One Martini backbone bead per residue (centre of mass of N, CA, C, O) as a GRO file, in nm:
protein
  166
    1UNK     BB    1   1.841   7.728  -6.522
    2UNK     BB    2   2.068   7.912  -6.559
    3UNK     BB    3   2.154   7.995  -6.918
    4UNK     BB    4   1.906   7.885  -7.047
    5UNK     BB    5   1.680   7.764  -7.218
    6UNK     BB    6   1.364   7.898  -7.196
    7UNK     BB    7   0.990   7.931  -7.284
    8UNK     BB    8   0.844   8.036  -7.061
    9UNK     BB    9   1.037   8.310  -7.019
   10UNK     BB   10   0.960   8.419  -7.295
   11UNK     BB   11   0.649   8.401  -7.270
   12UNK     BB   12   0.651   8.610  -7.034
   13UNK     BB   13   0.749   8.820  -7.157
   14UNK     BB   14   0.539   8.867  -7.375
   15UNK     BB   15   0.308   8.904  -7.203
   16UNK     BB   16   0.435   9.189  -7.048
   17UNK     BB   17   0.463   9.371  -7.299
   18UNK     BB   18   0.153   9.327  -7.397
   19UNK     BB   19   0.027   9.426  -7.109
   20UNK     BB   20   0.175   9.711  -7.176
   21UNK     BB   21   0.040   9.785  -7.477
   22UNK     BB   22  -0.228   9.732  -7.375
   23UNK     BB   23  -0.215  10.007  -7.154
   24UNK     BB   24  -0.117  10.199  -7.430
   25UNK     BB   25  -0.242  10.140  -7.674
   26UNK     BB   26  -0.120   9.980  -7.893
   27UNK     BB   27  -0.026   9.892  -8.260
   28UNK     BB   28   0.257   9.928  -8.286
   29UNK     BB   29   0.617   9.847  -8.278
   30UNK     BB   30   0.642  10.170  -8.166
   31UNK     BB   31   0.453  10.143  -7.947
   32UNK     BB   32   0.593   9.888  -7.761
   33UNK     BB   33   0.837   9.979  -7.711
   34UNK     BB   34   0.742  10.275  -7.565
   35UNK     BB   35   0.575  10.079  -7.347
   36UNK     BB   36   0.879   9.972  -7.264
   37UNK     BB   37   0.997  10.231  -7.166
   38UNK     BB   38   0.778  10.343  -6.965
   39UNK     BB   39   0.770  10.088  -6.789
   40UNK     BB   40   1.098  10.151  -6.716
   41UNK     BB   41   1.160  10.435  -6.709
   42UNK     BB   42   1.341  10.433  -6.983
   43UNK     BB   43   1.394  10.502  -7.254
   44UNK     BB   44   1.396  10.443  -7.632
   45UNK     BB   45   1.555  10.460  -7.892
   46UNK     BB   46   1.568  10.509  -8.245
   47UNK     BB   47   1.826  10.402  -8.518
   48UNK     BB   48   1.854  10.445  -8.886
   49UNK     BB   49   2.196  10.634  -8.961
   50UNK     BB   50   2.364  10.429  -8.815
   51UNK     BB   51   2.625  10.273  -8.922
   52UNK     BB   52   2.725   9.939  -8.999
   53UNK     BB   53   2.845   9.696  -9.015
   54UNK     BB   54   2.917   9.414  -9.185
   55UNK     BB   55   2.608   9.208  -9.146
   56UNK     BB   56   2.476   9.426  -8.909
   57UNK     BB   57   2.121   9.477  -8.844
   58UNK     BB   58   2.172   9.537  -8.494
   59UNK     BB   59   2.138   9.717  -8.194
   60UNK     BB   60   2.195   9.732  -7.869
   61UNK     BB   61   2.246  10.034  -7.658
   62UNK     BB   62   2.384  10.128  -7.368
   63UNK     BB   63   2.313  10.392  -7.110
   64UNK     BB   64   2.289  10.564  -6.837
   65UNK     BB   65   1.993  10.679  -6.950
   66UNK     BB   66   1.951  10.501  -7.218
   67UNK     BB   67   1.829  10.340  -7.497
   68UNK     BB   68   1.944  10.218  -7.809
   69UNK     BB   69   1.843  10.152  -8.143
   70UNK     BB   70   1.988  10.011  -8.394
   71UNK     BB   71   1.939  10.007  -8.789
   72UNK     BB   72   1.991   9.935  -9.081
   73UNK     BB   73   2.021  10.055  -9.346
   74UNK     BB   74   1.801   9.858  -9.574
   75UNK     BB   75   1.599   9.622  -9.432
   76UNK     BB   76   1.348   9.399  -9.477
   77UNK     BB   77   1.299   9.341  -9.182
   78UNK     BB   78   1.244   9.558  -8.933
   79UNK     BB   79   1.063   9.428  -8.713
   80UNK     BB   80   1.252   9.192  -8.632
   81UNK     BB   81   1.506   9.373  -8.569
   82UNK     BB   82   1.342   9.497  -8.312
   83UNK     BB   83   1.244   9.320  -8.168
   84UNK     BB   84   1.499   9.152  -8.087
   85UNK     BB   85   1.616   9.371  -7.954
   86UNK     BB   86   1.399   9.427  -7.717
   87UNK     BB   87   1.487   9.160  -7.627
   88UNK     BB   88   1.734   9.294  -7.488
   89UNK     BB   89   1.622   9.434  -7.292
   90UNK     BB   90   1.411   9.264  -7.159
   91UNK     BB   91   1.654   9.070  -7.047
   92UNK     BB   92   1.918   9.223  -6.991
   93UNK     BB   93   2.157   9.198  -7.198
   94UNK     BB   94   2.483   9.284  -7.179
   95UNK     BB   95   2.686   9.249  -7.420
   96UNK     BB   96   2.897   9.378  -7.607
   97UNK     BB   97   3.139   9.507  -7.726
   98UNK     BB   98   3.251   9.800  -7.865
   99UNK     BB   99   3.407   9.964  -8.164
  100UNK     BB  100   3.399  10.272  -8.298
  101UNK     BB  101   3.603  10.144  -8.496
  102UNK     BB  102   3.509   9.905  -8.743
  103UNK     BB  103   3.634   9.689  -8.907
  104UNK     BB  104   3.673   9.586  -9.206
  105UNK     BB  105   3.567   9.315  -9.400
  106UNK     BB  106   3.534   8.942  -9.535
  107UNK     BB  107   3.313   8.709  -9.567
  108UNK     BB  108   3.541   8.492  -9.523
  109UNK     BB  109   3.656   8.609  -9.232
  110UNK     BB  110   3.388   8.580  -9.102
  111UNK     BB  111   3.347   8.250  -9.182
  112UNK     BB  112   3.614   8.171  -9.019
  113UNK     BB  113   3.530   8.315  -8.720
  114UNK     BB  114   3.298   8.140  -8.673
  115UNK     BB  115   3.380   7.858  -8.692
  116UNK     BB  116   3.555   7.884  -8.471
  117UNK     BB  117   3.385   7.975  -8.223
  118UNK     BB  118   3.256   7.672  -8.250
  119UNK     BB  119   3.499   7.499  -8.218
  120UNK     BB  120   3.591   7.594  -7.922
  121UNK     BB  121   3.311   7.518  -7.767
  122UNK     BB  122   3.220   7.219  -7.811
  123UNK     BB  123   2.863   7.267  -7.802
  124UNK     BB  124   2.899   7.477  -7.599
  125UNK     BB  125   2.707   7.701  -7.411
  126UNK     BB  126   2.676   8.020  -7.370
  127UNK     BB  127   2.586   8.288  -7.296
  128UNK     BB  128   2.546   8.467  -7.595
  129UNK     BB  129   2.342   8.239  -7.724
  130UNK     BB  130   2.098   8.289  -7.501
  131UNK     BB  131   2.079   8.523  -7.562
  132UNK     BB  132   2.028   8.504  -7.918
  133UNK     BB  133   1.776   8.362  -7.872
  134UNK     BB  134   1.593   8.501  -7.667
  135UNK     BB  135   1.545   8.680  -7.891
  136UNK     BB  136   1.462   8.560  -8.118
  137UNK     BB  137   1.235   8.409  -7.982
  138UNK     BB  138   1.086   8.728  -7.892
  139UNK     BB  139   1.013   8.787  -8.165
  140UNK     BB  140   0.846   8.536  -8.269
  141UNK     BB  141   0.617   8.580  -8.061
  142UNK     BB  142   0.572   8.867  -8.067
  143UNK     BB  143   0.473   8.917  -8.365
  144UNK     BB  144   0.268   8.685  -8.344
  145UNK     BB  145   0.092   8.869  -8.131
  146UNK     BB  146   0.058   9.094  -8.361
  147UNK     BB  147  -0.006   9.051  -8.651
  148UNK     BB  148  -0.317   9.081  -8.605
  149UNK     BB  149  -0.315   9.394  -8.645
  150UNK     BB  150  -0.215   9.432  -8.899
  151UNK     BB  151  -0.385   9.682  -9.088
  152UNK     BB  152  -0.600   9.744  -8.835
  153UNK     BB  153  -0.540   9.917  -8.599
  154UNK     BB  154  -0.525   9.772  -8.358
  155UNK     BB  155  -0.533   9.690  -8.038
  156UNK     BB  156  -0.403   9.518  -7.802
  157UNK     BB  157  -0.617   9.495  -7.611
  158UNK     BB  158  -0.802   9.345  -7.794
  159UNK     BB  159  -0.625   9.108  -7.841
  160UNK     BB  160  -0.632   9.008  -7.543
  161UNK     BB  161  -0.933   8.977  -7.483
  162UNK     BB  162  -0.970   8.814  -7.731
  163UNK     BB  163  -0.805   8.581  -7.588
  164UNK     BB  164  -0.971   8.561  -7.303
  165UNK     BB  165  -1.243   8.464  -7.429
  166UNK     BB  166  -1.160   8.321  -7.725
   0.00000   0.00000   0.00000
């Protein structure tokens, strides 16, 4: 069903990413990014400079040439919020239109904005609720098949092989 959560669909997107980091020799996950900007045959930049609003920890920005990931500078987790927005590349996910001067706000009027718009949907799930899901679960799974590498340097195909093998 269209619009709906499903792990089968995320396991495969994980998959691809992978099998293309495989063919790239990837390493790190900013290899596996630029991996899969080869495969797009369309750039993928990383911005770590540009400021973003109080609370947003990443942006996956579309251009008619190339996609952008902005990164808030000093995340806790930068490879989490990195797969994340990965995340949403790599499932073409529309995102919301952004302004380019975004009010500063206070954590109260963030949480009382959030909870009406809980409460407005009555439960109902969005494409917004899904694109969200989606990418934090290829985050959590992509992550989860890279994390044996870390540190040792290992490219995923070796990574591969030895899932192929057992």
């Amino acid at each position: 069903m269209a619009g709906s959560r499903s792990h089968r669909r995320v396991a495969a997107a994980v998959d691809a990413v992978c099998d293309a980091a495989a063919r790239a020799e990837a390493v790190s996950l900013g290899d596996v990014v630029d991996a899969v900007a080869r495969e797009r045959q369309r750039p993928i930049e990383l911005d770590f400079t540009t400021p973003m609003a109080p609370g947003v920890c990443g942006q996956r920005r579309a251009y008619p040439e190339r996609d952008v990931i902005v990164l808030a500078p000093g995340l806790p987790d930068v490879d989490r919020t990195l797969a994340h927005e990965l995340g949403h590349i790599v499932f073409r996910h529309e995102g919301a239109e952004i302004v380019a001067a975004t009010l500063e706000v206070g954590d109260d009027l963030i949480a009382y904005m959030l909870s009406q718009r809980s409460r407005m949907r009555g439960g109902e799930q969005t494409s917004g609720d899904v694109a969200e899901w989606e990418a934090e679960t290829f985050a959590s799974m992509l992550l989860l098949q890279l994390r044996t590498m870390k540190g040792r340097g290992t490219p995923v195909s070796v990574l591969r092989y030895d899932e192929a093998i057992g």
